[in-house]
Amino acid sequence: MNTSMNWIRAYVPDLDCTPKEWTDAMTLTGTKVETCTILDKNLEKIVTGKILSIDKHPNADKLVICQVDIGADQPLQIVTGASNMRVGDVVPVVQDGGKVAGGHDGGPLPEDGVPIHAGKLRGVESYGMMCSIEELGSSREFYPEAPVSGLYIFPEGTPVGEDAPTLLGLHDAIHEYEITSNRVDCYSVLGIAREAAATFGKTFVMPKEEKSGNSEDVHDFLKVTVEDTDLCPRYTARMVKNIHLAPSPKWMQIRLASAGIRPINNIVDITNYVMLEYGQPMHSYDYDKIKGHHIIVKRAQDGDIFETLDQQERKLDHTVLTICDEDGAIGLAGIMGGQNSKITDDVKTMVFEAATFDGTNIRLSARKVGDRTDASAYFEKGLDPNLAEAAINRACALIEELNAGEVVGGMIDVYPVKREPSVVKCTASEINHLIGIDLTPEQMKEYLEKIELHTEINGDELTVTAPTFRQDIHRMCDIAEEVTRFYGYAKVPMTLPDSSAVAGGLMPDLAVNERVRHYAQALGYSQAFMYSFESPKVYDKLLFPEDAKERQQVKISNPLGEDFSVMRTSSMNGMLSSLSTNYNRKNKVARLYELANVYIPKALPLTELPDERMTLTLGEIGEGDFFTMKGDVEDILEELGMTDRFKYDAESCTVPYLHPGRRATIYYDGKAIGFLGEVHPTVLENYSIGEKAYVAVLDMPEIYPFVNDDIKYTPLAKFPAVARDFSMLVPKDITAGKIEDVLRQRTGKLCENVELFDIYEGAQVLSGYKSMAYKVTLRAQDHTLTDDEINGTVKKILNGLDGLGIKLRS
């Protein structure tokens, strides 16, 4: 996007800054300036001069001597080799001591320009130089009236002695911007001017909206039908009669040239001018070439061929949106018009179109037909539908201002769903916290109102209404960005980030998974990888009843085969298959773990994505038993900071593939977090495993809330420990967990460790009892325990055990 500072000043009248100040300030407020071209760089002492006489040079056939009136007391004598001028012509004249941008050959411009001094040419005094447009640093591309070679000649009647660069519009600077795709409004001169007014604290003035049109009604002449409103949210059209084609005025030509667009005629220049000014592409059609005077916006048919204005045939399909009349296409929507409706020199009546097309569709269509234009580049970004009416009215006002035709009254407007402003509610404290500053709601409102974000304050709350051209304002962070831009990025203090927001590292759940993975490997387990897809038949092998919830599986739409046709709801098939492979390949000991998802549908048939639950599965053969597996599970959970609140319940565990007498549900703090046990003999047979196997399954989402990373350092004890052994006859219904609870509770802060070192059931033990022996280690952190403290603690332990019906062995 390029803009001229002179053009910007038309909407910010009191703007007063140098190109360097503009570049720095606009970049700091978010409108990044990529390059700056100063058009009058190295143009000094150049005025308009009228040629009074032309005489032959006495000593050179290709030189002439001109007397030139520059409004001074005496005319200047200038020797020149140019041949395209006549007596009475007004040309740019560089006076003695002046400077021009470059040479007449149009080559690269010298960095410091070319100084001009009085001197002699073939013995004749010359006191200046008359200039071509190239010597003024420009070219015929922007000044097409300039000759191919020779002096630039001003229009007849141009006064002499005037500043020539001013008349040519060269006292200007052209800035090129890097506009991000979310700021569609800044792909226009008005958008940049609005940002400039806010940046420099000046007043932004929109072009005057003048009513245009005669007493007629466009609806009496033209009909518009939009069949595909999803690709064309809004379509507006107006008509102009009695077209008068002519060159556009110099001010418009200069502004177009400053943006890199070559002036053509008043009609074409107006459409280009409004596209640059408003960021709304427009197109014009010859009204007399529109069959049935009916415009239809619809998709093309597969295989359609259409000839565009550049005389290229484009192959279309049903994804390309076209502008049609009753006979067929007359334009590619948002890309280019057609040869069959183009404006020619004999046009009498034309139709102006300003519409909004789907940006994604225009981008894909332009690529498909191989024709990306300036207009399609605008539409690709997604335009504001509310812009179309203002742009087409501006174009019609310019038609009348330039006497280019008679505007028909009224406007056809197909706009089924109007786009409304977006409203964002947030608080000043949220914005201050995000940015790291301390502004009041009133200060924030002042910044926001500068860029037309209407703001209402209610205490700390801000209600911000963004106009539809600000399509990037949706949430609190967008408001915070606007506040920061105009508060000043350089003024935002440097602060350390919150510890919770430090960049890098894993998400909490993933970090827990990583710890589990490492500790399982430390316990001797090898990681296994299983398929998430499996056969529904495996649930028969696992002895699940017909009505088991595990049989409610997500079915694959395009499975590789029946063996991979459903998403697994249990991880056990993969684990037992891997243990079976190890067993049958004579691997005597196999300890495996898997950390992966199972997929539990929330409803069938599927209405939403299933619940993907991370599951830790442990399995082993060849070593260990139920209690070994139980110890491994507790070791892993204790590594996560979960201690002292484990419970195991055999009665609540109904997992069908586990041995009914050797299985248990694992509870932590009263919540079921998994289960473990010995694999059912029938299931072992189904998987061809010839020895006992033990498994455990932990539901990780139930574990995450209990993970405790608050590990406190305890220094090495300086005082000795005391150990006491307790050999007991325990009723068979009393679990080890109950006994350990009593031992830890009764010893309190003195308890360093409780260890079960012997358990026995047999003929030598009283019927209904079991023999258990514990070693209890006591230690104080700040002193050596006395006999009274030790004996008192032992007495508390004995009283607690007596309450459970436990007897000490003699």
Short mmCIF file of N, CA, C and O in Angstrom, two decimals, residues 575-655:
data_model
loop_
_atom_site.label_atom_id
_atom_site.label_comp_id
_atom_site.label_asym_id
_atom_site.label_seq_id
_atom_site.Cartn_x
_atom_site.Cartn_y
_atom_site.Cartn_z
N MET A 575 -2.16 -54.76 25.75
CA MET A 575 -1.19 -55.20 26.74
C MET A 575 -1.07 -56.72 26.78
O MET A 575 0.05 -57.27 26.77
N LEU A 576 -2.20 -57.44 26.79
CA LEU A 576 -2.14 -58.90 26.86
C LEU A 576 -1.59 -59.50 25.57
O LEU A 576 -0.90 -60.52 25.61
N SER A 577 -1.85 -58.85 24.43
CA SER A 577 -1.28 -59.34 23.18
C SER A 577 0.25 -59.23 23.22
O SER A 577 0.96 -60.13 22.76
N SER A 578 0.76 -58.12 23.79
CA SER A 578 2.20 -57.95 23.89
C SER A 578 2.82 -58.93 24.87
O SER A 578 3.90 -59.50 24.63
N LEU A 579 2.15 -59.14 26.02
CA LEU A 579 2.66 -60.14 26.98
C LEU A 579 2.64 -61.54 26.37
O LEU A 579 3.57 -62.34 26.59
N SER A 580 1.60 -61.84 25.57
CA SER A 580 1.53 -63.14 24.90
C SER A 580 2.68 -63.33 23.93
O SER A 580 3.29 -64.42 23.86
N THR A 581 3.00 -62.29 23.17
CA THR A 581 4.11 -62.38 22.22
C THR A 581 5.41 -62.67 22.95
O THR A 581 6.22 -63.50 22.53
N ASN A 582 5.64 -61.98 24.07
CA ASN A 582 6.85 -62.22 24.86
C ASN A 582 6.89 -63.64 25.40
O ASN A 582 7.93 -64.32 25.35
N TYR A 583 5.76 -64.10 25.92
CA TYR A 583 5.72 -65.45 26.51
C TYR A 583 6.00 -66.51 25.45
O TYR A 583 6.79 -67.45 25.68
N ASN A 584 5.36 -66.38 24.30
CA ASN A 584 5.49 -67.40 23.26
C ASN A 584 6.81 -67.33 22.52
O ASN A 584 7.15 -68.23 21.76
N ARG A 585 7.57 -66.27 22.74
CA ARG A 585 8.91 -66.20 22.18
C ARG A 585 9.97 -66.45 23.24
O ARG A 585 11.11 -66.01 23.13
N LYS A 586 9.53 -67.15 24.31
CA LYS A 586 10.43 -67.65 25.35
C LYS A 586 11.11 -66.54 26.16
O LYS A 586 12.21 -66.73 26.69
N ASN A 587 10.47 -65.39 26.23
CA ASN A 587 10.98 -64.33 27.09
C ASN A 587 10.43 -64.60 28.49
O ASN A 587 9.25 -64.42 28.75
N LYS A 588 11.29 -65.04 29.41
CA LYS A 588 10.83 -65.53 30.71
C LYS A 588 10.23 -64.42 31.58
O LYS A 588 9.33 -64.68 32.38
N VAL A 589 10.77 -63.22 31.45
CA VAL A 589 10.28 -62.11 32.26
C VAL A 589 9.94 -60.95 31.33
O VAL A 589 10.77 -60.55 30.50
N ALA A 590 8.70 -60.45 31.46
CA ALA A 590 8.29 -59.29 30.66
C ALA A 590 7.54 -58.32 31.57
O ALA A 590 6.56 -58.70 32.22
N ARG A 591 8.03 -57.12 31.62
CA ARG A 591 7.35 -56.06 32.39
C ARG A 591 7.15 -54.88 31.43
O ARG A 591 8.12 -54.25 31.00
N LEU A 592 5.89 -54.58 31.08
CA LEU A 592 5.57 -53.59 30.06
C LEU A 592 4.65 -52.51 30.62
O LEU A 592 3.86 -52.78 31.52
N TYR A 593 4.79 -51.32 30.05
CA TYR A 593 3.83 -50.26 30.38
C TYR A 593 3.44 -49.53 29.10
O TYR A 593 4.20 -49.46 28.13
N GLU A 594 2.22 -49.00 29.11
CA GLU A 594 1.73 -48.18 28.00
C GLU A 594 1.05 -46.95 28.59
O GLU A 594 0.26 -47.05 29.53
N LEU A 595 1.36 -45.79 28.02
CA LEU A 595 0.71 -44.54 28.41
C LEU A 595 0.06 -43.99 27.15
O LEU A 595 0.72 -43.41 26.30
N ALA A 596 -1.24 -44.21 27.01
CA ALA A 596 -1.93 -43.84 25.77
C ALA A 596 -3.42 -43.68 26.05
O ALA A 596 -3.89 -43.97 27.16
N ASN A 597 -4.15 -43.24 25.04
CA ASN A 597 -5.57 -42.92 25.19
C ASN A 597 -6.46 -44.13 24.94
O ASN A 597 -6.13 -45.01 24.13
N VAL A 598 -7.59 -44.13 25.64
CA VAL A 598 -8.75 -44.92 25.23
C VAL A 598 -9.83 -43.92 24.83
O VAL A 598 -9.78 -42.74 25.20
N TYR A 599 -10.81 -44.38 24.05
CA TYR A 599 -11.76 -43.47 23.42
C TYR A 599 -13.18 -43.85 23.84
O TYR A 599 -13.72 -44.86 23.38
N ILE A 600 -13.74 -43.04 24.71
CA ILE A 600 -15.06 -43.33 25.29
C ILE A 600 -16.09 -42.41 24.63
O ILE A 600 -16.06 -41.18 24.84
N PRO A 601 -17.01 -42.94 23.83
CA PRO A 601 -18.01 -42.07 23.19
C PRO A 601 -18.96 -41.48 24.23
O PRO A 601 -19.36 -42.16 25.18
N LYS A 602 -19.31 -40.20 24.04
CA LYS A 602 -20.26 -39.57 24.95
C LYS A 602 -21.68 -39.94 24.60
O LYS A 602 -22.57 -39.89 25.45
N ALA A 603 -21.90 -40.27 23.34
CA ALA A 603 -23.22 -40.70 22.89
C ALA A 603 -23.03 -41.42 21.56
O ALA A 603 -22.09 -41.14 20.81
N LEU A 604 -23.92 -42.39 21.28
CA LEU A 604 -23.93 -43.09 20.00
C LEU A 604 -25.33 -43.03 19.41
O LEU A 604 -26.31 -43.26 20.15
N PRO A 605 -25.50 -42.73 18.12
CA PRO A 605 -24.41 -42.37 17.20
C PRO A 605 -23.73 -41.07 17.61
O PRO A 605 -24.29 -40.27 18.34
N LEU A 606 -22.50 -40.86 17.13
CA LEU A 606 -21.68 -39.74 17.56
C LEU A 606 -22.34 -38.40 17.23
O LEU A 606 -22.78 -38.18 16.10
N THR A 607 -22.39 -37.54 18.23
CA THR A 607 -22.84 -36.16 18.01
C THR A 607 -21.72 -35.18 18.34
O THR A 607 -21.80 -34.00 18.01
N GLU A 608 -20.68 -35.67 19.02
CA GLU A 608 -19.52 -34.86 19.36
C GLU A 608 -18.32 -35.77 19.51
O GLU A 608 -18.44 -37.00 19.53
N LEU A 609 -17.16 -35.19 19.62
CA LEU A 609 -15.93 -35.99 19.73
C LEU A 609 -15.95 -36.82 21.01
O LEU A 609 -16.48 -36.39 22.04
N PRO A 610 -15.37 -38.04 20.97
CA PRO A 610 -15.36 -38.88 22.17
C PRO A 610 -14.43 -38.33 23.24
O PRO A 610 -13.60 -37.45 22.99
N ASP A 611 -14.57 -38.88 24.45
CA ASP A 611 -13.69 -38.53 25.56
C ASP A 611 -12.40 -39.33 25.41
O ASP A 611 -12.42 -40.57 25.53
N GLU A 612 -11.30 -38.66 25.11
CA GLU A 612 -10.01 -39.33 24.95
C GLU A 612 -9.31 -39.31 26.31
O GLU A 612 -8.80 -38.29 26.73
N ARG A 613 -9.28 -40.47 26.97
CA ARG A 613 -8.76 -40.54 28.34
C ARG A 613 -7.39 -41.19 28.35
O ARG A 613 -7.21 -42.32 27.88
N MET A 614 -6.43 -40.44 28.88
CA MET A 614 -5.08 -40.97 29.02
C MET A 614 -5.06 -42.05 30.09
O MET A 614 -5.58 -41.86 31.19
N THR A 615 -4.47 -43.21 29.75
CA THR A 615 -4.49 -44.37 30.64
C THR A 615 -3.09 -44.94 30.77
O THR A 615 -2.39 -45.12 29.77
N LEU A 616 -2.68 -45.21 32.03
CA LEU A 616 -1.43 -45.93 32.27
C LEU A 616 -1.76 -47.39 32.51
O LEU A 616 -2.54 -47.73 33.41
N THR A 617 -1.19 -48.26 31.69
CA THR A 617 -1.43 -49.70 31.82
C THR A 617 -0.11 -50.40 32.12
O THR A 617 0.88 -50.21 31.38
N LEU A 618 -0.06 -51.17 33.22
CA LEU A 618 1.12 -51.96 33.59
C LEU A 618 0.79 -53.44 33.41
O LEU A 618 -0.33 -53.87 33.72
N GLY A 619 1.73 -54.22 32.94
CA GLY A 619 1.54 -55.67 32.81
C GLY A 619 2.85 -56.40 33.01
O GLY A 619 3.90 -55.91 32.58
N GLU A 620 2.77 -57.57 33.68
CA GLU A 620 4.00 -58.33 33.88
C GLU A 620 3.71 -59.82 33.93
O GLU A 620 2.64 -60.27 34.36
N ILE A 621 4.68 -60.61 33.46
CA ILE A 621 4.68 -62.07 33.58
C ILE A 621 6.08 -62.50 34.00
O ILE A 621 7.06 -61.78 33.80
N GLY A 622 6.15 -63.69 34.65
CA GLY A 622 7.46 -64.29 34.96
C GLY A 622 7.98 -63.96 36.33
O GLY A 622 8.77 -64.72 36.88
N GLU A 623 7.64 -62.85 36.93
CA GLU A 623 8.11 -62.46 38.25
C GLU A 623 7.00 -61.75 38.97
O GLU A 623 6.07 -61.21 38.35
N GLY A 624 7.12 -61.70 40.29
CA GLY A 624 6.20 -60.89 41.07
C GLY A 624 4.84 -61.54 41.25
O GLY A 624 4.55 -62.65 40.77
N ASP A 625 3.97 -60.82 41.96
CA ASP A 625 2.63 -61.29 42.25
C ASP A 625 1.72 -60.08 42.42
O ASP A 625 2.09 -58.95 42.06
N PHE A 626 0.56 -60.30 42.97
CA PHE A 626 -0.41 -59.23 43.18
C PHE A 626 0.21 -58.09 43.99
O PHE A 626 0.05 -56.92 43.67
N PHE A 627 0.96 -58.46 45.03
CA PHE A 627 1.50 -57.43 45.92
C PHE A 627 2.68 -56.68 45.28
O PHE A 627 2.90 -55.51 45.57
N THR A 628 3.40 -57.36 44.41
CA THR A 628 4.45 -56.67 43.67
C THR A 628 3.86 -55.59 42.77
O THR A 628 4.35 -54.45 42.73
N MET A 629 2.79 -55.95 42.08
CA MET A 629 2.12 -54.97 41.22
C MET A 629 1.56 -53.83 42.05
O MET A 629 1.66 -52.65 41.67
N LYS A 630 0.97 -54.16 43.19
CA LYS A 630 0.42 -53.13 44.08
C LYS A 630 1.53 -52.17 44.53
O LYS A 630 1.35 -50.95 44.56
N GLY A 631 2.70 -52.71 44.86
CA GLY A 631 3.81 -51.87 45.28
C GLY A 631 4.31 -50.97 44.17
O GLY A 631 4.63 -49.79 44.40
N ASP A 632 4.35 -51.50 42.93
CA ASP A 632 4.78 -50.67 41.80
C ASP A 632 3.82 -49.50 41.58
O ASP A 632 4.24 -48.37 41.31
N VAL A 633 2.52 -49.79 41.69
CA VAL A 633 1.52 -48.73 41.51
C VAL A 633 1.71 -47.65 42.58
O VAL A 633 1.72 -46.45 42.29
N GLU A 634 1.90 -48.07 43.82
CA GLU A 634 2.08 -47.11 44.91
C GLU A 634 3.37 -46.32 44.73
O GLU A 634 3.41 -45.11 45.02
N ASP A 635 4.42 -46.97 44.24
CA ASP A 635 5.68 -46.26 44.02
C ASP A 635 5.49 -45.15 42.97
O ASP A 635 6.00 -44.03 43.13
N ILE A 636 4.78 -45.47 41.91
CA ILE A 636 4.56 -44.46 40.85
C ILE A 636 3.74 -43.31 41.39
O ILE A 636 4.05 -42.13 41.17
N LEU A 637 2.68 -43.61 42.14
CA LEU A 637 1.83 -42.56 42.67
C LEU A 637 2.55 -41.73 43.73
O LEU A 637 2.37 -40.51 43.82
N GLU A 638 3.38 -42.37 44.54
CA GLU A 638 4.14 -41.62 45.54
C GLU A 638 5.14 -40.69 44.87
O GLU A 638 5.44 -39.60 45.37
N GLU A 639 5.67 -41.10 43.71
CA GLU A 639 6.55 -40.22 42.94
C GLU A 639 5.83 -38.95 42.52
O GLU A 639 6.45 -37.89 42.35
N LEU A 640 4.50 -39.02 42.38
CA LEU A 640 3.69 -37.85 42.02
C LEU A 640 3.22 -37.08 43.24
O LEU A 640 2.41 -36.16 43.12
N GLY A 641 3.73 -37.46 44.41
CA GLY A 641 3.36 -36.75 45.63
C GLY A 641 2.08 -37.25 46.26
O GLY A 641 1.52 -36.58 47.14
N MET A 642 1.58 -38.43 45.86
CA MET A 642 0.34 -38.99 46.42
C MET A 642 0.73 -40.06 47.44
O MET A 642 1.22 -41.14 47.07
N THR A 643 0.53 -39.76 48.73
CA THR A 643 0.95 -40.69 49.78
C THR A 643 -0.12 -40.82 50.84
O THR A 643 -0.93 -39.91 51.05
N ASP A 644 -0.14 -41.97 51.49
CA ASP A 644 -0.86 -42.19 52.76
C ASP A 644 -2.38 -42.27 52.64
O ASP A 644 -3.05 -42.47 53.64
N ARG A 645 -2.95 -42.11 51.46
CA ARG A 645 -4.41 -42.13 51.38
C ARG A 645 -4.91 -43.21 50.42
O ARG A 645 -5.97 -43.07 49.83
N PHE A 646 -4.13 -44.27 50.21
CA PHE A 646 -4.54 -45.34 49.33
C PHE A 646 -5.52 -46.27 50.04
O PHE A 646 -5.38 -46.59 51.21
N LYS A 647 -6.51 -46.73 49.28
CA LYS A 647 -7.44 -47.75 49.75
C LYS A 647 -7.67 -48.73 48.61
O LYS A 647 -7.69 -48.35 47.44
N TYR A 648 -7.88 -49.98 48.95
CA TYR A 648 -8.14 -51.01 47.95
C TYR A 648 -9.42 -51.72 48.33
O TYR A 648 -9.62 -52.09 49.50
N ASP A 649 -10.28 -51.92 47.35
CA ASP A 649 -11.58 -52.55 47.63
C ASP A 649 -11.82 -53.64 46.60
O ASP A 649 -11.96 -53.37 45.40
N ALA A 650 -11.87 -54.89 47.07
CA ALA A 650 -12.07 -56.02 46.17
C ALA A 650 -13.52 -56.13 45.71
O ALA A 650 -13.81 -56.49 44.57
N GLU A 651 -14.46 -55.82 46.61
CA GLU A 651 -15.88 -56.03 46.29
C GLU A 651 -16.36 -55.11 45.15
O GLU A 651 -17.20 -55.49 44.34
N SER A 652 -15.83 -53.88 45.08
CA SER A 652 -16.28 -52.94 44.05
C SER A 652 -15.61 -53.17 42.70
O SER A 652 -15.99 -52.56 41.71
N CYS A 653 -14.63 -54.05 42.63
CA CYS A 653 -13.92 -54.31 41.38
C CYS A 653 -14.62 -55.43 40.62
O CYS A 653 -14.63 -56.59 41.08
N THR A 654 -15.21 -55.13 39.49
CA THR A 654 -15.96 -56.12 38.69
C THR A 654 -15.36 -56.27 37.30
O THR A 654 -16.05 -56.70 36.37
N VAL A 655 -14.08 -55.95 37.15
CA VAL A 655 -13.44 -56.05 35.84
C VAL A 655 -13.43 -57.51 35.41
O VAL A 655 -12.85 -58.36 36.09
#
